[in-house]
Structures are given as structure tokens and as C-alpha cells.
PDB file of C-alpha atoms in Angstrom:
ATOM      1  CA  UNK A   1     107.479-164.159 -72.388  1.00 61.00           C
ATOM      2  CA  UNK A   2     107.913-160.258 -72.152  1.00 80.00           C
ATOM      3  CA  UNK A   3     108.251-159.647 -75.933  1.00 93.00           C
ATOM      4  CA  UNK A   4     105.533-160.761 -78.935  1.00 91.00           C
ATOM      5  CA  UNK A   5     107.009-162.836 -81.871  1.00 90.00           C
ATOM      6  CA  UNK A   6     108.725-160.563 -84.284  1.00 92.00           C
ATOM      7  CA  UNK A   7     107.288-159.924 -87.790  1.00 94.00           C
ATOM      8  CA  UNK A   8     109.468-158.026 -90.308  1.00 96.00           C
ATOM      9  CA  UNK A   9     110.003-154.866 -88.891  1.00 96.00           C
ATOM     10  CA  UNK A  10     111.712-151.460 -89.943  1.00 97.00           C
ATOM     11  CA  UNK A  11     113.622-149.004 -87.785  1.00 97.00           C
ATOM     12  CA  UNK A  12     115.431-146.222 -88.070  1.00 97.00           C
ATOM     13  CA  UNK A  13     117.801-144.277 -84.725  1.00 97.00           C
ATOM     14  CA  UNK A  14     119.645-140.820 -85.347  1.00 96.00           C
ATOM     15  CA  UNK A  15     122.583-140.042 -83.243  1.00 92.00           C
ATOM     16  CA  UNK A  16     121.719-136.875 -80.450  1.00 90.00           C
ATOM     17  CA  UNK A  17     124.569-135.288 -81.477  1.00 86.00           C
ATOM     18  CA  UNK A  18     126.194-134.570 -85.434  1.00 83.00           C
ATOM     19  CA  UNK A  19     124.855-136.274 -88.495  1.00 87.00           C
ATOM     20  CA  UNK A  20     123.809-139.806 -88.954  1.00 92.00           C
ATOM     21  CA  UNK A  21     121.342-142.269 -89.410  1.00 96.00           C
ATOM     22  CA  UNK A  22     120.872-146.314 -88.918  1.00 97.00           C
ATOM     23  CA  UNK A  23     118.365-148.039 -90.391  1.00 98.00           C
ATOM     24  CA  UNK A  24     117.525-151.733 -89.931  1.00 98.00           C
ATOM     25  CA  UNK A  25     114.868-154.310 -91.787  1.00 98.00           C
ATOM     26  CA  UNK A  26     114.916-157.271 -89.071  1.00 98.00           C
ATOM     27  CA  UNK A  27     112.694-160.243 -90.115  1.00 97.00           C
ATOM     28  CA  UNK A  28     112.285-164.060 -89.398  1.00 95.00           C
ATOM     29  CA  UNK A  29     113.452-166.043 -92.439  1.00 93.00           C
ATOM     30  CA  UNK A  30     114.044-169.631 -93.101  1.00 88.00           C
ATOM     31  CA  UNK A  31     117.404-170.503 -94.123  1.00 80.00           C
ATOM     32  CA  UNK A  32     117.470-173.710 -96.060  1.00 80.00           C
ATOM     33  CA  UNK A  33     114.885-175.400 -93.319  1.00 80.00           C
ATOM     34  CA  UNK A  34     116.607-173.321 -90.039  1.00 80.00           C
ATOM     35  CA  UNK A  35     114.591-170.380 -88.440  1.00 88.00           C
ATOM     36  CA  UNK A  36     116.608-167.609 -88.528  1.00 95.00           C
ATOM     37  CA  UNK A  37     116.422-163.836 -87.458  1.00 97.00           C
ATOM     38  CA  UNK A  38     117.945-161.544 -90.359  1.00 97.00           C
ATOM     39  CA  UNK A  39     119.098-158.219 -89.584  1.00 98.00           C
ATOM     40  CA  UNK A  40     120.340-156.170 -92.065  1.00 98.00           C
ATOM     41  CA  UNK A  41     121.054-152.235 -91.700  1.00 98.00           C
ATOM     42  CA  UNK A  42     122.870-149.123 -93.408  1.00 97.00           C
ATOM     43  CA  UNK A  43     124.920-146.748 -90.657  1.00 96.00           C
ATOM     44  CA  UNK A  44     126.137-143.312 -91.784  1.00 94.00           C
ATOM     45  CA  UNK A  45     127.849-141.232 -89.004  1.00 88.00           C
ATOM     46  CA  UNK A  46     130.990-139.896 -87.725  1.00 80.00           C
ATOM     47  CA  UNK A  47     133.507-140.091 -84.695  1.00 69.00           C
ATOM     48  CA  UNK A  48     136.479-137.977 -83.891  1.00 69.00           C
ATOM     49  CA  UNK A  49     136.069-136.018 -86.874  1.00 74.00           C
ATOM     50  CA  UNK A  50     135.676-138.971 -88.862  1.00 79.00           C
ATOM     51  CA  UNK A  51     132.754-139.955 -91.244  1.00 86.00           C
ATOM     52  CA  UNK A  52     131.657-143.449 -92.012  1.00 87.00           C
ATOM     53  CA  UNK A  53     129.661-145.207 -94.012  1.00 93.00           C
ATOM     54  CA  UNK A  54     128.801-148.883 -93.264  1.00 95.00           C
ATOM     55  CA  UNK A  55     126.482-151.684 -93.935  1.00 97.00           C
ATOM     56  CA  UNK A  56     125.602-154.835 -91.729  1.00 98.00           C
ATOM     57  CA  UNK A  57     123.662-158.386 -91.758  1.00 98.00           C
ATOM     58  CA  UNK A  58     123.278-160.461 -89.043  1.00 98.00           C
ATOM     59  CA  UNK A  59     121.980-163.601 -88.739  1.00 97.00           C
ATOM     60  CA  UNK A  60     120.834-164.874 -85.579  1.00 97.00           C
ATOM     61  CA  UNK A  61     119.324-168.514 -84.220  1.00 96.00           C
ATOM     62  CA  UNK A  62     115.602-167.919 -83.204  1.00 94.00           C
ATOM     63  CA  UNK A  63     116.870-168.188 -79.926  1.00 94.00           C
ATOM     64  CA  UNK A  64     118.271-164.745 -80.576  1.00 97.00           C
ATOM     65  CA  UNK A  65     121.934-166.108 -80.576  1.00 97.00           C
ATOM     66  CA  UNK A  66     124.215-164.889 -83.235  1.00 98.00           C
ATOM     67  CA  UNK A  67     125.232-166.994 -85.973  1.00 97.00           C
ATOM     68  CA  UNK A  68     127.237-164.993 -88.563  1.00 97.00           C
ATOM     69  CA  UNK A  69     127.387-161.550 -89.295  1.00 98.00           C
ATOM     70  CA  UNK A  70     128.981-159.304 -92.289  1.00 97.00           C
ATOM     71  CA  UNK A  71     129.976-155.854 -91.978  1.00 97.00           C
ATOM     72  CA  UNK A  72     131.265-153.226 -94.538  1.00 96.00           C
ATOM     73  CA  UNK A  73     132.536-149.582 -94.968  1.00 92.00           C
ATOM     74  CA  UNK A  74     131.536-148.267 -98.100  1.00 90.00           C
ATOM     75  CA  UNK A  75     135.495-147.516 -99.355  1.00 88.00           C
ATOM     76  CA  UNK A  76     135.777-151.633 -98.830  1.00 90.00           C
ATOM     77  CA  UNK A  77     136.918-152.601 -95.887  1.00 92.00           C
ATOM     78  CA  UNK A  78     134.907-156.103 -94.794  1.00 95.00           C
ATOM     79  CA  UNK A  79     134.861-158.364 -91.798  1.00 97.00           C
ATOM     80  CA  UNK A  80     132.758-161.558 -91.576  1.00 97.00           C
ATOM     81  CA  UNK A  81     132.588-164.319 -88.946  1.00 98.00           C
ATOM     82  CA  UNK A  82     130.809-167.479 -88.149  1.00 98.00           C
ATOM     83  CA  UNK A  83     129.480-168.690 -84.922  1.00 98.00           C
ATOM     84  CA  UNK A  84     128.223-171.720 -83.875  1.00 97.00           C
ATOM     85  CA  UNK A  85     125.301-169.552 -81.569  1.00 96.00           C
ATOM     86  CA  UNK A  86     127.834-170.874 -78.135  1.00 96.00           C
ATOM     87  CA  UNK A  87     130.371-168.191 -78.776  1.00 96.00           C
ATOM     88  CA  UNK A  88     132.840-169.946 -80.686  1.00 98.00           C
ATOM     89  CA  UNK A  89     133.889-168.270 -83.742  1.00 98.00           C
ATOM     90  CA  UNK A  90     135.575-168.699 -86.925  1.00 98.00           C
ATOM     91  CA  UNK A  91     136.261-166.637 -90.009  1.00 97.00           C
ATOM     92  CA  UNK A  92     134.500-167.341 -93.393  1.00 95.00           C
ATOM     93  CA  UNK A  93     137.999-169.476 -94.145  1.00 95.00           C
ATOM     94  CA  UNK A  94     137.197-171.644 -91.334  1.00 96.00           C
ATOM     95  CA  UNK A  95     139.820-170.598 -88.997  1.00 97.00           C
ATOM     96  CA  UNK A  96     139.054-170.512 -85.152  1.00 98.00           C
ATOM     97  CA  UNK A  97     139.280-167.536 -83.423  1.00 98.00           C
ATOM     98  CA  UNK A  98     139.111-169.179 -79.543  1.00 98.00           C
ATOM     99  CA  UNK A  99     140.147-165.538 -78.224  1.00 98.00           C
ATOM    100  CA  UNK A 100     136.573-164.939 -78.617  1.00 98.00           C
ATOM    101  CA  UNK A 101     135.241-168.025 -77.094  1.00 98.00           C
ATOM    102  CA  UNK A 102     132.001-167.384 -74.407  1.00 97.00           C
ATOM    103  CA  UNK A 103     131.338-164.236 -77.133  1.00 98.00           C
ATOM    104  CA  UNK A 104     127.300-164.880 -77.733  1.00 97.00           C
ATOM    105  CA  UNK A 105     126.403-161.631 -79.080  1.00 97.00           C
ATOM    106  CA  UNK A 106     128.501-159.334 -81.088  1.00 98.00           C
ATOM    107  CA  UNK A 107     128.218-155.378 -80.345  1.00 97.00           C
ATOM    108  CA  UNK A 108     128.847-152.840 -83.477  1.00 95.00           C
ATOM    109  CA  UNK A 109     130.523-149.452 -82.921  1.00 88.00           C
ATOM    110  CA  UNK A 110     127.670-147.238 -84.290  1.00 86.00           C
ATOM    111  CA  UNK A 111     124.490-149.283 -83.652  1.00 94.00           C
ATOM    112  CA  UNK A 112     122.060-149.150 -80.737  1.00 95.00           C
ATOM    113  CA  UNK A 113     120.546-152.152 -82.572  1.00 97.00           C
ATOM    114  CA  UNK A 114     123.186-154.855 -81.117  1.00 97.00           C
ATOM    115  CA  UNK A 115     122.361-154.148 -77.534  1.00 97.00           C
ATOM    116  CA  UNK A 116     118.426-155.743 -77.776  1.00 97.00           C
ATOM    117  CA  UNK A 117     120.495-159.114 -79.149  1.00 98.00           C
ATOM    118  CA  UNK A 118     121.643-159.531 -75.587  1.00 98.00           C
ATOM    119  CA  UNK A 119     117.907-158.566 -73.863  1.00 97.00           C
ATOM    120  CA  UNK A 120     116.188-160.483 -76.991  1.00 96.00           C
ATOM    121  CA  UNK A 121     118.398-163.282 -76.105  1.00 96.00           C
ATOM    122  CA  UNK A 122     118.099-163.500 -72.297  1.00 96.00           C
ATOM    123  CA  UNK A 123     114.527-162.275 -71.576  1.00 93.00           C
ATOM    124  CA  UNK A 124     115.453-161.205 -67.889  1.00 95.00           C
ATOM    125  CA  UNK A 125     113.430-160.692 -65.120  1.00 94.00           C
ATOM    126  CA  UNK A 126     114.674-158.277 -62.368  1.00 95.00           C
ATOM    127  CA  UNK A 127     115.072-161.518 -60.186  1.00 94.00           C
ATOM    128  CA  UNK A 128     117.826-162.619 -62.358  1.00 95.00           C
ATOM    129  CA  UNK A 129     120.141-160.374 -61.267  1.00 94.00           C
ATOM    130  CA  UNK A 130     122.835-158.804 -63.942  1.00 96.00           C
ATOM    131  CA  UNK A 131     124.340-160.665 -66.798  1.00 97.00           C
ATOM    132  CA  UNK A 132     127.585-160.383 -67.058  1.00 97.00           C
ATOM    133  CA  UNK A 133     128.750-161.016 -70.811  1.00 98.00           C
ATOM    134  CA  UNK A 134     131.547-161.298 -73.156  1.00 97.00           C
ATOM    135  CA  UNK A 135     131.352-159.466 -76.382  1.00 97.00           C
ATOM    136  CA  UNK A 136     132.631-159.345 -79.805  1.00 98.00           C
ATOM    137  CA  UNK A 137     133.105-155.574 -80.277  1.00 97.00           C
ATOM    138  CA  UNK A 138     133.669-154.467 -83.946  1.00 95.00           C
ATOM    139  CA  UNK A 139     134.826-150.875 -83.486  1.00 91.00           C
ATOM    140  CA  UNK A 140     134.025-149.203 -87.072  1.00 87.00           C
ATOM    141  CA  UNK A 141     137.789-147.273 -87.227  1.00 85.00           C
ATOM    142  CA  UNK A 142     139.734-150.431 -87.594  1.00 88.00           C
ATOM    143  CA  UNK A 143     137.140-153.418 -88.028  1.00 90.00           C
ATOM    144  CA  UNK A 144     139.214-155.728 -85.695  1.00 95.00           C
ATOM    145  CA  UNK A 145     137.504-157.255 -83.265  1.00 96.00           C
ATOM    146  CA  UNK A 146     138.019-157.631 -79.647  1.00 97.00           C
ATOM    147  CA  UNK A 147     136.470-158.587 -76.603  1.00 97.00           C
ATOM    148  CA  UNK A 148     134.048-156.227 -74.339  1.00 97.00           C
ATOM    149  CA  UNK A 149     132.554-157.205 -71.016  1.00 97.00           C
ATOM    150  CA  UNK A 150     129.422-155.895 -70.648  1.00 97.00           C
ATOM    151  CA  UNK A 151     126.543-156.247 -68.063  1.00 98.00           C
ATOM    152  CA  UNK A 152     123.131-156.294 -68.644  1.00 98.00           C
ATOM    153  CA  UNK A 153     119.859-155.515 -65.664  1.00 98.00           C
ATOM    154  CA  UNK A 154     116.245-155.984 -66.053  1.00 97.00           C
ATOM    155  CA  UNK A 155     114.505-152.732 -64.911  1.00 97.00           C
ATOM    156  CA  UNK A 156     110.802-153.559 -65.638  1.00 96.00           C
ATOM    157  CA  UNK A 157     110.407-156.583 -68.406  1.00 95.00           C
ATOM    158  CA  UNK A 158     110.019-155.774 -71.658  1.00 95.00           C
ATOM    159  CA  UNK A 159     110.310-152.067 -71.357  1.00 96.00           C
ATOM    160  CA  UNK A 160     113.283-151.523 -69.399  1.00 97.00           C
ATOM    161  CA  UNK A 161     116.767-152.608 -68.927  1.00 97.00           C
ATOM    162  CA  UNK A 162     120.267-151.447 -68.095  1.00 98.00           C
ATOM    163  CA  UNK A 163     123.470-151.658 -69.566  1.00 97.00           C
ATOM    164  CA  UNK A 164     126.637-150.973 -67.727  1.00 97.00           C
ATOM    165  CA  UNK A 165     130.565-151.054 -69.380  1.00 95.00           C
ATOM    166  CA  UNK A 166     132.465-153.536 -67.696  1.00 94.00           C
ATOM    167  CA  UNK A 167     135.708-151.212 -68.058  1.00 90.00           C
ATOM    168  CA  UNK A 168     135.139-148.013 -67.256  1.00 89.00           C
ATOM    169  CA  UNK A 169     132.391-145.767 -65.527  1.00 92.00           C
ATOM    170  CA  UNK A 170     128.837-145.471 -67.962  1.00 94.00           C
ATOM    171  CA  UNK A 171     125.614-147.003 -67.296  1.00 95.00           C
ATOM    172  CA  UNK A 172     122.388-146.062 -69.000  1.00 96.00           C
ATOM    173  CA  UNK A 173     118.976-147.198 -68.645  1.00 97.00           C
ATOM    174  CA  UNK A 174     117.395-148.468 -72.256  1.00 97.00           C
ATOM    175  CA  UNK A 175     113.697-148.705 -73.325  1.00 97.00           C
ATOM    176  CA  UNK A 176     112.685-151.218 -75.323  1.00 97.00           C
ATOM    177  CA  UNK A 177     109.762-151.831 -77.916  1.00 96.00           C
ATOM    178  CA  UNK A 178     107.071-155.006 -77.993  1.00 95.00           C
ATOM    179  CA  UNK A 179     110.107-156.480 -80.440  1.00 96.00           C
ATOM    180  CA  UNK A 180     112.736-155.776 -77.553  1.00 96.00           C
ATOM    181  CA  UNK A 181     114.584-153.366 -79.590  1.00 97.00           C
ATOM    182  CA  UNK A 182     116.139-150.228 -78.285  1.00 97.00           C
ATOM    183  CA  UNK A 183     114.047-147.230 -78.395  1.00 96.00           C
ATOM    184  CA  UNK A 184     116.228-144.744 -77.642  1.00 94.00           C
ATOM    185  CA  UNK A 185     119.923-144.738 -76.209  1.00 94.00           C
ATOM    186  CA  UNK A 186     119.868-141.976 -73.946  1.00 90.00           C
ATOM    187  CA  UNK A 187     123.056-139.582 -75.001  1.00 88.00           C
ATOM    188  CA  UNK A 188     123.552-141.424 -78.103  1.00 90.00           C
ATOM    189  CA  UNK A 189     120.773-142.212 -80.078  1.00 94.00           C
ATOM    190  CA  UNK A 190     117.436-141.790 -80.516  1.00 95.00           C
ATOM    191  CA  UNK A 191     114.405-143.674 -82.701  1.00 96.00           C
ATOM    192  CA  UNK A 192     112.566-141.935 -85.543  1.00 95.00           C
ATOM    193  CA  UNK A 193     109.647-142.183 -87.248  1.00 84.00           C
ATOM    194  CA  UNK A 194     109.584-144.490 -90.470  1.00 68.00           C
TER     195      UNK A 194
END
């Protein structure tokens, strides 16, 4: 197993360039007699000129595969869906949304946090090759999801992988802590001290 068992944990990442912060509590919880992982942050930041303010909770299996998250803007806006940790999906109303089905992991616009749910999840070697995955992509402008093929490497486990975008041009090597979160997201974001 390259990563320890996580305890509650605090951590905060500031974007490289303009104003911003994220900061995350992630603990184990049980949830009426499940394990669960509970991730809940607070993202303040910007793109194209345009600020945002947003908070998120995600609940994951202890498997590290994502069973429901909420996210919201601070002027209102809200998106919530269900999984049942296979990538199938439904909204809070129950109503299947099989365009995302194969979706395991979600990925949100301003958060380096959502890429160590795919390396949590996994726990590659470098014999395994590269994972080639199907997100759920919540881009903060609009809120409306869509799928995002992304592939992960192992570089050296538990302290190195990389991520490469399916669709265009950009890899980027990330570190990773003892927890297998993202240390530092080289051009984007970057941890700080708590």
C-alpha cells in the first residue's frame, strides 16, 4: 500500500498566479454504519477576469470512489449528484444521468484536490501502465457537467504521478503527500502552510 490510512487532515493550495485560496478538512466518517471519506472545502479565485466564490463536499466510499458530491457559488448557484461509486449517476431527484456512465471520480474546475481521488483510488504502480479515465468535470462558470478523459501514470509510488488531458496537449508531473494528496500542481497551484 503506498499511502498510510488517512486521519482528519487540513490543507490549504494557493493558485501561482492572481488571488485565491482552497482549503479542504478531509476525514474518515461513518455514515449511518458505511465508512466514508468526507471532503469538504471553500475555493475563492478567479478566471478570465472572473471571481468566484465556491464551496464543496464530497463523499467518497473508503475505496476512494465517489459517492455524492455538492457544490456551490456563493451568489447560489448549486449542483448535486449521486453515484453509486461504479460511475453511474443520478441527481438528488433520482433521475439518471447515463451520459456520465464509467465517470468514477468527478474533477472540479478550481481544485487540485480532485486529482488525488483518481491516485487515492487506483494506487498505481509504474507497472500498471496509464489509466485512462472518464470524468465528471464541473467547470465553476456554468456548473454543468460534462465528461473529461483524462490519463493518469505512476512516476515513483506514493510520491509521484502524472496527469495528462486526453484532449489537448498538457501533461504535468504531481507530488503527492503520505495521504496521496496533491502537493503542488506545477503552474497552477501550490500547498501552504496551515
Amino acid at each position: 500500500m503506498a499511502f498510510r490510512p488517512l486521519l482528519p487532515t487540513t490543507v490549504r493550495w494557493r493558485p501561482m498566479e492572481g488571488d485565491g485560496l482552497e482549503h479542504l478538512t478531509i476525514a474518515p466518517i461513518d455514515n449511518a454504519g458505511a465508512a466514508v471519506i468526507r471532503a469538504a472545502g471553500i475555493i475563492i479565485g478567479g478566471r478570465g477576469g472572473t471571481p468566484y466564490g465556491v464551496s464543496y463536499r464530497i463523499d467518497c466510499s473508503a475505496g476512494w470512489a465517489v459517492l455524492s458530491f455538492s457544490v456551490e457559488t456563493t451568489d447560489g448557484c448549486r449542483l448535486a449528484l449521486i453515484s453509486d461509486g461504479k460511475g453511474h449517476w443520478r441527481t438528488e431527484d433520482g433521475v439518471a444521468l447515463p451520459q456520465f456512465d464509467g465517470c468514477i471520480d468527478i474533477d472540479l474546475h478550481g481544485s487540485p484536490f480532485t486529482n488525488s481521488l483518481p491516485i487515492r483510488r487506483l494506487e498505481m504502480t509504474p507497472q500498471d501502465g496509464t489509466a485512462k479515465l472518464s470524468m465528471l468535470y464541473i467547470p465553476f462558470d456554468t456548473f454543468e457537467p460534462v465528461r473529461d478523459g483524462q490519463h493518469y501514470t505512476c512516476i515513483v509510488p506514493g510520491k509521484l504521478y502524472r496527469y495528462a488531458a486526453e484532449d489537448r496537449d498538457f501533461t504535468v508531473d504531481l507530488p503527492v503527500d503520505e495521504d496521496g494528496l496533491v502537493i503542488d500542481y506545477p503552474i497552477y497551484f501550490r500547498r501552504v502552510t496551515v
